[in-house]
mmCIF file of N, CA and C in Angstrom:
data_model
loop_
_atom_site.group_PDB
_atom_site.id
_atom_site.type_symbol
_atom_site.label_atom_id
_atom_site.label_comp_id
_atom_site.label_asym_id
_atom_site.label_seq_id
_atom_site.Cartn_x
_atom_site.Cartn_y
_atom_site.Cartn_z
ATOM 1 N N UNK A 29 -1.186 -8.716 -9.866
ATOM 2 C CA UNK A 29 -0.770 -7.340 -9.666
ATOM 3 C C UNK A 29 -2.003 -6.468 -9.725
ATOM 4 N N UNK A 30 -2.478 -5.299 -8.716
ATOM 5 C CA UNK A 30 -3.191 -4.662 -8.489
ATOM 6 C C UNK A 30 -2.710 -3.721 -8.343
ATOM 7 N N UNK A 31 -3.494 -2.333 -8.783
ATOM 8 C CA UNK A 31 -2.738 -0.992 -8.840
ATOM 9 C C UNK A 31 -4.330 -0.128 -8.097
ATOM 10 N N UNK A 32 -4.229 0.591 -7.377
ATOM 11 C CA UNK A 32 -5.586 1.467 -6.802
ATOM 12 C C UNK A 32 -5.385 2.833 -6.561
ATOM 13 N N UNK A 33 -6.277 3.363 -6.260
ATOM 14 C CA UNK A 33 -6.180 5.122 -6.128
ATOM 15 C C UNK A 33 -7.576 4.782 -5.314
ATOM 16 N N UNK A 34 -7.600 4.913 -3.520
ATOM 17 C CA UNK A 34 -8.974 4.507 -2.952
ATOM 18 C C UNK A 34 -9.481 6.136 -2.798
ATOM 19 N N UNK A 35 -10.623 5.809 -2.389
ATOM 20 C CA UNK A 35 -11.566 7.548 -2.895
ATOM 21 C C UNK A 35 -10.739 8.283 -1.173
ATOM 22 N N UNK A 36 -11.865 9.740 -1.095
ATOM 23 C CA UNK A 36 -10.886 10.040 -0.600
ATOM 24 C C UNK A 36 -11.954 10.790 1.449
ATOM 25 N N UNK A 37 -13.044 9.959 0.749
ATOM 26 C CA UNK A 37 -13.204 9.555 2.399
ATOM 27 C C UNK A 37 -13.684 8.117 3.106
ATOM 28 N N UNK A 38 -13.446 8.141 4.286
ATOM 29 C CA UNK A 38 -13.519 6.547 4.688
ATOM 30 C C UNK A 38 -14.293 6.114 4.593
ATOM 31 N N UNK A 39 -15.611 6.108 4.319
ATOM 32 C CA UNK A 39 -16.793 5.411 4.237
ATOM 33 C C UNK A 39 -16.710 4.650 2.883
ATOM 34 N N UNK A 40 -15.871 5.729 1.660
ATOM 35 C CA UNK A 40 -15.286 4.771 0.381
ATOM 36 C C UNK A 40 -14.576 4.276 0.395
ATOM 37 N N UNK A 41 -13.352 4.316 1.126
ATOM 38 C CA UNK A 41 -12.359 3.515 1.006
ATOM 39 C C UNK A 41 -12.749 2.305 1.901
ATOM 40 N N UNK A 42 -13.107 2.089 2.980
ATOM 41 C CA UNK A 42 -13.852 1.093 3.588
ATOM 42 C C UNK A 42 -14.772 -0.086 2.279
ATOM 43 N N UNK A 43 -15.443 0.176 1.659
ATOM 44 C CA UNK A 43 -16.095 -0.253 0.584
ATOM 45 C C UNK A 43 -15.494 -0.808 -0.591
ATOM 46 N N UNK A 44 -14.328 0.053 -0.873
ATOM 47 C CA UNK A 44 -13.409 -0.292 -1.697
ATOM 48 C C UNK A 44 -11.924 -0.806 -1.030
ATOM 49 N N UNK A 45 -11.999 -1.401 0.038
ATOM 50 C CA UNK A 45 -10.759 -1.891 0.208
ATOM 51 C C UNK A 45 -11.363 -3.285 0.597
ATOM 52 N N UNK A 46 -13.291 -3.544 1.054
ATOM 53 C CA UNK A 46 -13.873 -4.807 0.907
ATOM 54 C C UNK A 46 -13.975 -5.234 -0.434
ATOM 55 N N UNK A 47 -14.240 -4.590 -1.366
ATOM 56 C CA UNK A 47 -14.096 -5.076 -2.790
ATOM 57 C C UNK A 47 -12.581 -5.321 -3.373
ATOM 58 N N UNK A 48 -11.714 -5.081 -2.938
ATOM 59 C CA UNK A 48 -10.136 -4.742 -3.069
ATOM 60 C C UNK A 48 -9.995 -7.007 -2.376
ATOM 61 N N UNK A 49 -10.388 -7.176 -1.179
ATOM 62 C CA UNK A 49 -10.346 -8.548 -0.741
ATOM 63 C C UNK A 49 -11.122 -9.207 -1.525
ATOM 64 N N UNK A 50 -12.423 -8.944 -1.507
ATOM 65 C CA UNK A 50 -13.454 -9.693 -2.051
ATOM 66 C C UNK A 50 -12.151 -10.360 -3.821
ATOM 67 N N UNK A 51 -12.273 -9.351 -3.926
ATOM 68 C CA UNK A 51 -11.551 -10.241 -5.614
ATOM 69 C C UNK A 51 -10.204 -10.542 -5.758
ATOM 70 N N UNK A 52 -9.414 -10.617 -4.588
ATOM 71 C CA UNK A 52 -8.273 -10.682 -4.354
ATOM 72 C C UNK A 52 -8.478 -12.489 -3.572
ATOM 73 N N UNK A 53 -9.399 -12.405 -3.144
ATOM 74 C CA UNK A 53 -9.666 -13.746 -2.249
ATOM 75 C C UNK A 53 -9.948 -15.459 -3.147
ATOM 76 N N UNK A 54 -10.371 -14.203 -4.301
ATOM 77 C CA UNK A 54 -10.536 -15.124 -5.537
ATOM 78 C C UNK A 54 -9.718 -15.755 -6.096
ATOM 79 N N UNK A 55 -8.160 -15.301 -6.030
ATOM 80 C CA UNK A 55 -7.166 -15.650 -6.867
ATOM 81 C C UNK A 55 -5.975 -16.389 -6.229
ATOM 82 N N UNK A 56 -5.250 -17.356 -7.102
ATOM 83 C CA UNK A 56 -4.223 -18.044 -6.271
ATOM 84 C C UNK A 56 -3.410 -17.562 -6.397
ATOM 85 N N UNK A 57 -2.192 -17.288 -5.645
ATOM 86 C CA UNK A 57 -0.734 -17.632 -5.843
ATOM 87 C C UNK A 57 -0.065 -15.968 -5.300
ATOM 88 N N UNK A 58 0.841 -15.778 -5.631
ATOM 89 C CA UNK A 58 1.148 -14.037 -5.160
ATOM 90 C C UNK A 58 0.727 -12.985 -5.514
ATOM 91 N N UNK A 59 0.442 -12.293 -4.699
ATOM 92 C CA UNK A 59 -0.106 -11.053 -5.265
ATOM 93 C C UNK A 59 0.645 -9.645 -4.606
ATOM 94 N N UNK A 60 0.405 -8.584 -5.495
ATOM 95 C CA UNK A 60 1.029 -7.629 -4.928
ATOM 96 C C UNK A 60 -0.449 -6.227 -5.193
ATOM 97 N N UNK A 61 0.379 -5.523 -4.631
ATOM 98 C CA UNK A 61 -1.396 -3.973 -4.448
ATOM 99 C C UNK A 61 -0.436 -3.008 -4.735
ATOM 100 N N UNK A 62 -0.667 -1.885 -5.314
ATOM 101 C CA UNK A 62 -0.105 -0.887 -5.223
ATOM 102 C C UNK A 62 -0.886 0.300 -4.970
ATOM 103 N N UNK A 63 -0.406 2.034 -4.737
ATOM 104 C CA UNK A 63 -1.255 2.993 -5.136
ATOM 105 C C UNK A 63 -1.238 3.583 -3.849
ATOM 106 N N UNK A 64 -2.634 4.437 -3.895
ATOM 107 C CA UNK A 64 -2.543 5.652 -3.257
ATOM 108 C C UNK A 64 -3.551 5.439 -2.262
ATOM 109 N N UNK A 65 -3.369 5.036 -1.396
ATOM 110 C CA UNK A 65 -4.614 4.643 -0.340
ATOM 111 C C UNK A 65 -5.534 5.702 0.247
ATOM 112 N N UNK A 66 -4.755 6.885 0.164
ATOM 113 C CA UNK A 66 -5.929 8.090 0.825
ATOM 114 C C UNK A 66 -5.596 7.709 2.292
ATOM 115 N N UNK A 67 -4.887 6.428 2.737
ATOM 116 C CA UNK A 67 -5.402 6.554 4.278
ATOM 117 C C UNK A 67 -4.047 6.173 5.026
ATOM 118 N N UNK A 68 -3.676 6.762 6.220
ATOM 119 C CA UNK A 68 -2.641 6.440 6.890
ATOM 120 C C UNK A 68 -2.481 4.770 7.802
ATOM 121 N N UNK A 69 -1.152 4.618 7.894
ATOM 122 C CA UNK A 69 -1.195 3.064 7.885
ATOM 123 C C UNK A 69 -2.088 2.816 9.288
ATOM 124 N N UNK A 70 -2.673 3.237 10.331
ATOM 125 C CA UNK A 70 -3.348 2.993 11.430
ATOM 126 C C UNK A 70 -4.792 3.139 11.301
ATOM 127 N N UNK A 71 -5.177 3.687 9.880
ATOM 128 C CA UNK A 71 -6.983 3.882 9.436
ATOM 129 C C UNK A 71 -7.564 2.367 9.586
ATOM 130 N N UNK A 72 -8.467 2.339 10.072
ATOM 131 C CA UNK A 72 -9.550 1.345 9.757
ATOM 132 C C UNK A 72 -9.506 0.617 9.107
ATOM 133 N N UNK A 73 -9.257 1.784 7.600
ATOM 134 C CA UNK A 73 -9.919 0.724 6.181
ATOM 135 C C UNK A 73 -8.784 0.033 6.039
ATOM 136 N N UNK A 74 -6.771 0.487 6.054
ATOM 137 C CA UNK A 74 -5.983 0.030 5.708
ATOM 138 C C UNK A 74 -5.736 -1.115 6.918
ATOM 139 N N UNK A 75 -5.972 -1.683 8.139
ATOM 140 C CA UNK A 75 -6.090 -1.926 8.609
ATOM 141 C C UNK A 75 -6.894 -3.449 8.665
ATOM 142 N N UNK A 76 -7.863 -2.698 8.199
ATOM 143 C CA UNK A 76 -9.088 -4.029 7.285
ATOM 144 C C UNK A 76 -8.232 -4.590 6.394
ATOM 145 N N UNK A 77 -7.751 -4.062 5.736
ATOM 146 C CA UNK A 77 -7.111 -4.697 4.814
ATOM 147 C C UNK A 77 -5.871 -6.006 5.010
ATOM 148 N N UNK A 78 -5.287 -5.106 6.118
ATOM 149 C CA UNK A 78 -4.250 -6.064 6.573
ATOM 150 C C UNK A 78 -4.693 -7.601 7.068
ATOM 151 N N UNK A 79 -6.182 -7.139 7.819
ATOM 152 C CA UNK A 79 -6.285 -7.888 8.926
ATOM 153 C C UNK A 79 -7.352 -9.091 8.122
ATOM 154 N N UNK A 80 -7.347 -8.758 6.797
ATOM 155 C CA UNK A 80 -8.074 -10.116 5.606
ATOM 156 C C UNK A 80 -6.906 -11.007 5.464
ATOM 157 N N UNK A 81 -5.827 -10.573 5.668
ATOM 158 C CA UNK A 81 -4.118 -11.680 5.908
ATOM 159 C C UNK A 81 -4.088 -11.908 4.093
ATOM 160 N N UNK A 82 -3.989 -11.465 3.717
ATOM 161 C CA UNK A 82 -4.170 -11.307 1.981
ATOM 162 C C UNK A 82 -2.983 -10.626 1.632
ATOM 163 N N UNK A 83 -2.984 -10.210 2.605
ATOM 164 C CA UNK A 83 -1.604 -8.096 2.330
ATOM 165 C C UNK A 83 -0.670 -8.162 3.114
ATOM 166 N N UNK A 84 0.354 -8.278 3.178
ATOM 167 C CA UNK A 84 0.846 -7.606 4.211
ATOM 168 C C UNK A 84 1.706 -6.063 3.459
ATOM 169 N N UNK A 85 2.013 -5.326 4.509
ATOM 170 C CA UNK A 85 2.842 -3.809 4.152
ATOM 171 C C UNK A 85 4.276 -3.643 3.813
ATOM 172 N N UNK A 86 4.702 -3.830 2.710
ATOM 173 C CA UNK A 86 6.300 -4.002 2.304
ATOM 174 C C UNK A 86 7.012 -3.143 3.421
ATOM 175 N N UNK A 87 6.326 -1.891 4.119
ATOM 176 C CA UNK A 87 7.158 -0.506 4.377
ATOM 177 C C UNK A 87 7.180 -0.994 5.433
ATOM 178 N N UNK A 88 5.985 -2.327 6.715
ATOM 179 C CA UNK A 88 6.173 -2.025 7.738
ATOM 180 C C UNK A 88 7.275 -1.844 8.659
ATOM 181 N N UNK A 89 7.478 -1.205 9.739
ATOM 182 C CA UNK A 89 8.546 -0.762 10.287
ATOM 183 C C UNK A 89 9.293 0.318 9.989
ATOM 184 N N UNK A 90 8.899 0.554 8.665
ATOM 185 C CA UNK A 90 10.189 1.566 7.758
ATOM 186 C C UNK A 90 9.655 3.046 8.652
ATOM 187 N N UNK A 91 10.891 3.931 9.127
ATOM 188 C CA UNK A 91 10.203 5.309 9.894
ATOM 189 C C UNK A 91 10.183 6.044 8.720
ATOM 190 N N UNK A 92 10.041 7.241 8.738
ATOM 191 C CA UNK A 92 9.234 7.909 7.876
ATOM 192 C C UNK A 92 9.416 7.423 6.225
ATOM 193 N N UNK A 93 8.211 7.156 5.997
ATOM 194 C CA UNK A 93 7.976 6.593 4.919
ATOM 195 C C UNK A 93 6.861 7.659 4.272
ATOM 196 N N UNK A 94 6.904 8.536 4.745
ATOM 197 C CA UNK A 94 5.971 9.769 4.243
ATOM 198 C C UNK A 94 6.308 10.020 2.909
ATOM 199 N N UNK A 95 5.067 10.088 2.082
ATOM 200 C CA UNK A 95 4.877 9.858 0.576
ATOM 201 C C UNK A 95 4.101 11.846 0.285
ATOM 202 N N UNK A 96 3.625 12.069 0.872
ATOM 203 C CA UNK A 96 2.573 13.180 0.706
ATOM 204 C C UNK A 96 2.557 14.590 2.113
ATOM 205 N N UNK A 97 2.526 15.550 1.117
ATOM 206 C CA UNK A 97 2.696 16.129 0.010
ATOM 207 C C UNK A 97 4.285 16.057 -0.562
ATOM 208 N N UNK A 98 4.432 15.774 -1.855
ATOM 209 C CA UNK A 98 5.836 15.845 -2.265
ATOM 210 C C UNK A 98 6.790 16.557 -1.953
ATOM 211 N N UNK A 99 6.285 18.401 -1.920
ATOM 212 C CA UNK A 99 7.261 19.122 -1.306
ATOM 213 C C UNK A 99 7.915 19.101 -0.031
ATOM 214 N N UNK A 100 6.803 18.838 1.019
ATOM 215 C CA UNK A 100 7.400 18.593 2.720
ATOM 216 C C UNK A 100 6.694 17.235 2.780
ATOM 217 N N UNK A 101 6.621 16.168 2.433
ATOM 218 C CA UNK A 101 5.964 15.138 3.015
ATOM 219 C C UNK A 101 6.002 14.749 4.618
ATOM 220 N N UNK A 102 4.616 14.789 4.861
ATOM 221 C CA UNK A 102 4.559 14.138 6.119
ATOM 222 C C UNK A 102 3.200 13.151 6.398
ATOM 223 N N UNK A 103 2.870 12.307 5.416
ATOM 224 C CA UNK A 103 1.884 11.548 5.555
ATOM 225 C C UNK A 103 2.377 10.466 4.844
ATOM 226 N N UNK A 104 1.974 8.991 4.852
ATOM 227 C CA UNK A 104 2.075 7.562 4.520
ATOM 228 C C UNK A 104 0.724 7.657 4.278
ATOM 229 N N UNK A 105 0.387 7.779 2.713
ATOM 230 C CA UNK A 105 -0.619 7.609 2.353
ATOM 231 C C UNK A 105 -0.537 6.141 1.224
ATOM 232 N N UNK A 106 0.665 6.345 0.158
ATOM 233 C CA UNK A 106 0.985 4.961 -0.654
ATOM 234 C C UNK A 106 1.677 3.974 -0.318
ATOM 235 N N UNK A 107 0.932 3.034 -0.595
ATOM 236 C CA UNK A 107 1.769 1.518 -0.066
ATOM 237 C C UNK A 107 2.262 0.752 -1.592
ATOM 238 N N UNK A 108 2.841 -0.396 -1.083
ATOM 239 C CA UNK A 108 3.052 -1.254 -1.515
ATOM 240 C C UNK A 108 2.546 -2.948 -0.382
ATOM 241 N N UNK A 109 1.835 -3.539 -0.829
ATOM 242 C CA UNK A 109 1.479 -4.415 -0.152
ATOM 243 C C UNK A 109 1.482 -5.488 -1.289
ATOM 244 N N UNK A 110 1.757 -7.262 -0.186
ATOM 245 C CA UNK A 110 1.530 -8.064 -0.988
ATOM 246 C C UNK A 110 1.715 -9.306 -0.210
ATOM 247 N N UNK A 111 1.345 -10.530 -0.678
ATOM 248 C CA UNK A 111 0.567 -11.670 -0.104
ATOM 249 C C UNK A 111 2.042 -12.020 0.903
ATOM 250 N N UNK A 112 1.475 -12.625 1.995
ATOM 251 C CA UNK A 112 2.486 -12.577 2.526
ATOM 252 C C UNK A 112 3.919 -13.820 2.297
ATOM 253 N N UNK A 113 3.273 -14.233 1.258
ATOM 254 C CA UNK A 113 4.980 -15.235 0.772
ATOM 255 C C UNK A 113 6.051 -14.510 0.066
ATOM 256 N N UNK A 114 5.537 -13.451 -0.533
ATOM 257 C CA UNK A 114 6.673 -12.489 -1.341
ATOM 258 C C UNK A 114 7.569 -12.065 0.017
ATOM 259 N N UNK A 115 8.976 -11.747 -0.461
ATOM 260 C CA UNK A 115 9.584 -11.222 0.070
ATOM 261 C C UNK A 115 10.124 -9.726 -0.193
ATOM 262 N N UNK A 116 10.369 -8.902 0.830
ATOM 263 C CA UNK A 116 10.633 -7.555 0.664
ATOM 264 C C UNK A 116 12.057 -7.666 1.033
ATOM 265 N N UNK A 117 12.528 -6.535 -0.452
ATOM 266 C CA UNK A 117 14.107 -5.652 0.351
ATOM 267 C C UNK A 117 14.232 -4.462 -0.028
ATOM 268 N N UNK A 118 15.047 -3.185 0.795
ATOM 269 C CA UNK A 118 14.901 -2.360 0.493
ATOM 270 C C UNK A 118 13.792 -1.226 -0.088
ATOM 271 N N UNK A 119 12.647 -1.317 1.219
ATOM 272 C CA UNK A 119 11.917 -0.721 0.426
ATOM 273 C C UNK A 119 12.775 1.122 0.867
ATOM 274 N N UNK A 120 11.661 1.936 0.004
ATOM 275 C CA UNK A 120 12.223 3.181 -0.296
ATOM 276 C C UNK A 120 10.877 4.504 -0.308
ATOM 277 N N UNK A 121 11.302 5.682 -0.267
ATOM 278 C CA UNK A 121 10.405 6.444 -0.818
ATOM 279 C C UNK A 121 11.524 7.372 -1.760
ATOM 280 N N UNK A 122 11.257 7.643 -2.676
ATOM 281 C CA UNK A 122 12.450 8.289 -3.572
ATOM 282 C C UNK A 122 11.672 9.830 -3.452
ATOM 283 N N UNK A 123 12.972 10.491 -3.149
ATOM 284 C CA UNK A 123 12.768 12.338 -2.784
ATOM 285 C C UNK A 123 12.718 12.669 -4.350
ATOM 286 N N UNK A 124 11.440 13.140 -4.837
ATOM 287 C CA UNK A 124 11.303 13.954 -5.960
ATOM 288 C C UNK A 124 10.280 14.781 -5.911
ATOM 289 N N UNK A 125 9.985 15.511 -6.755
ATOM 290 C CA UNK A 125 8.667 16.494 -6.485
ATOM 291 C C UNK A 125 8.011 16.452 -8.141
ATOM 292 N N UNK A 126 8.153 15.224 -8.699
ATOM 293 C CA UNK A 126 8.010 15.052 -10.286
ATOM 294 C C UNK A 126 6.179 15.259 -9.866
ATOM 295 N N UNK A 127 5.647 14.697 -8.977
ATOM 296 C CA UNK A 127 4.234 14.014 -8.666
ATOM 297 C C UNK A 127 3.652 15.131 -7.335
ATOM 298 N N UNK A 128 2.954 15.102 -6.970
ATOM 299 C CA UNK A 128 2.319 15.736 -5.508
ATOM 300 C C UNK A 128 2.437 14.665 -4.584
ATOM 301 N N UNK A 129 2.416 13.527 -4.920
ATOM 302 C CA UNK A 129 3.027 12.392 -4.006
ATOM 303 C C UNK A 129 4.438 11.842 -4.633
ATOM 304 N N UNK A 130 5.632 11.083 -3.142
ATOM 305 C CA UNK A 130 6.513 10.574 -3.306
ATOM 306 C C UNK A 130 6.612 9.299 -4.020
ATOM 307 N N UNK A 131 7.303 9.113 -5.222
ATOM 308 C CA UNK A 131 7.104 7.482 -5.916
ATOM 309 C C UNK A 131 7.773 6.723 -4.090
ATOM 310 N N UNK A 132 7.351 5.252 -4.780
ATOM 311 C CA UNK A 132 7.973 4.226 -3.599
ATOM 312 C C UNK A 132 8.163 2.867 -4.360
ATOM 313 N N UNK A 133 9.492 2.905 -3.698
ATOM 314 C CA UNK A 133 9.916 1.489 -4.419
ATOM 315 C C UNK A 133 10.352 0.114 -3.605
ATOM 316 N N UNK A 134 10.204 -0.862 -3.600
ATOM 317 C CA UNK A 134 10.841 -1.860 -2.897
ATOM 318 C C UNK A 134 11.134 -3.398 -3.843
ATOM 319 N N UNK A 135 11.974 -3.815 -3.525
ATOM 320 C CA UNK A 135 12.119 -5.369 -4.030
ATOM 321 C C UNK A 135 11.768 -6.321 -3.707
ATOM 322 N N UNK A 136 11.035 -7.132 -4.625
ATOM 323 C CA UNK A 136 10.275 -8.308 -4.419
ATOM 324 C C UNK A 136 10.873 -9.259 -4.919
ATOM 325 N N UNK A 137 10.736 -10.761 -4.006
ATOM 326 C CA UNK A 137 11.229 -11.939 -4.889
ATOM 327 C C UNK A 137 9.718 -12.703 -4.569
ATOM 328 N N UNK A 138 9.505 -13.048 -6.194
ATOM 329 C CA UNK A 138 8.386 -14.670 -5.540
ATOM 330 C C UNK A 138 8.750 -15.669 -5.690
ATOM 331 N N UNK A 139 8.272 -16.682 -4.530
ATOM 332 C CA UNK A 139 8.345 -18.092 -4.164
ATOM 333 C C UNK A 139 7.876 -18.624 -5.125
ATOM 334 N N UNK A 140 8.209 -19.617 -6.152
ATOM 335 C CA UNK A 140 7.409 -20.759 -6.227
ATOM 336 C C UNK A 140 7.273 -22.175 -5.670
#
């Protein structure tokens, strides 16, 4: 389990989403990412990320999944990602304004 908050321009998050694989590449068995990516699901860096096959995106497909700003959200900035043997159901963005971003929830089962 991994939890992140990536910085908040691309040249860092690029850096930190190679260090995000780099030690993720290290480890066996399921994994899951959480947090605040700073970047929309078509950026580069999140993108990179996918494309290390380490991650996949619990939300993909989901239409608006806009997390940010809490009051009118209209950006997919937080994910939930995870190795691709876990399984997803129901993922979610729950309408609150507790945060400046939307919590997000989804269900996981792991394989053994």
């Amino acid at each position: 389990m991994y939890n992140t908050h990536l910085g908040l321009d691309a040249a860092s998050r690029k850096a930190q989403v190679q260090e995000i694989v780099n030690l993720a590449s290290t480890v066996k068995g399921p994994k899951l990412l959480t947090g605040d990516f700073n970047a929309e699901p078509d950026s580069p860096e999140f993108q990179a990320l996918l494309a290390s096959k380490l991650f996949v995106n619990s939300f993909q497909g989901v239409e608006n999944a806009y997390t940010f700003p809490a009051d009118e959200p209209s950006e997919t900035i937080d994910y939930i990602v995870t190795s691709p043997e876990v399984q997803h159901s129901n993922p979610r963005v729950i309408a609150t304004e507790a945060s400046d971003h939307r919590p997000i929830a989804v269900g996981v089962v792991f394989k053994r």
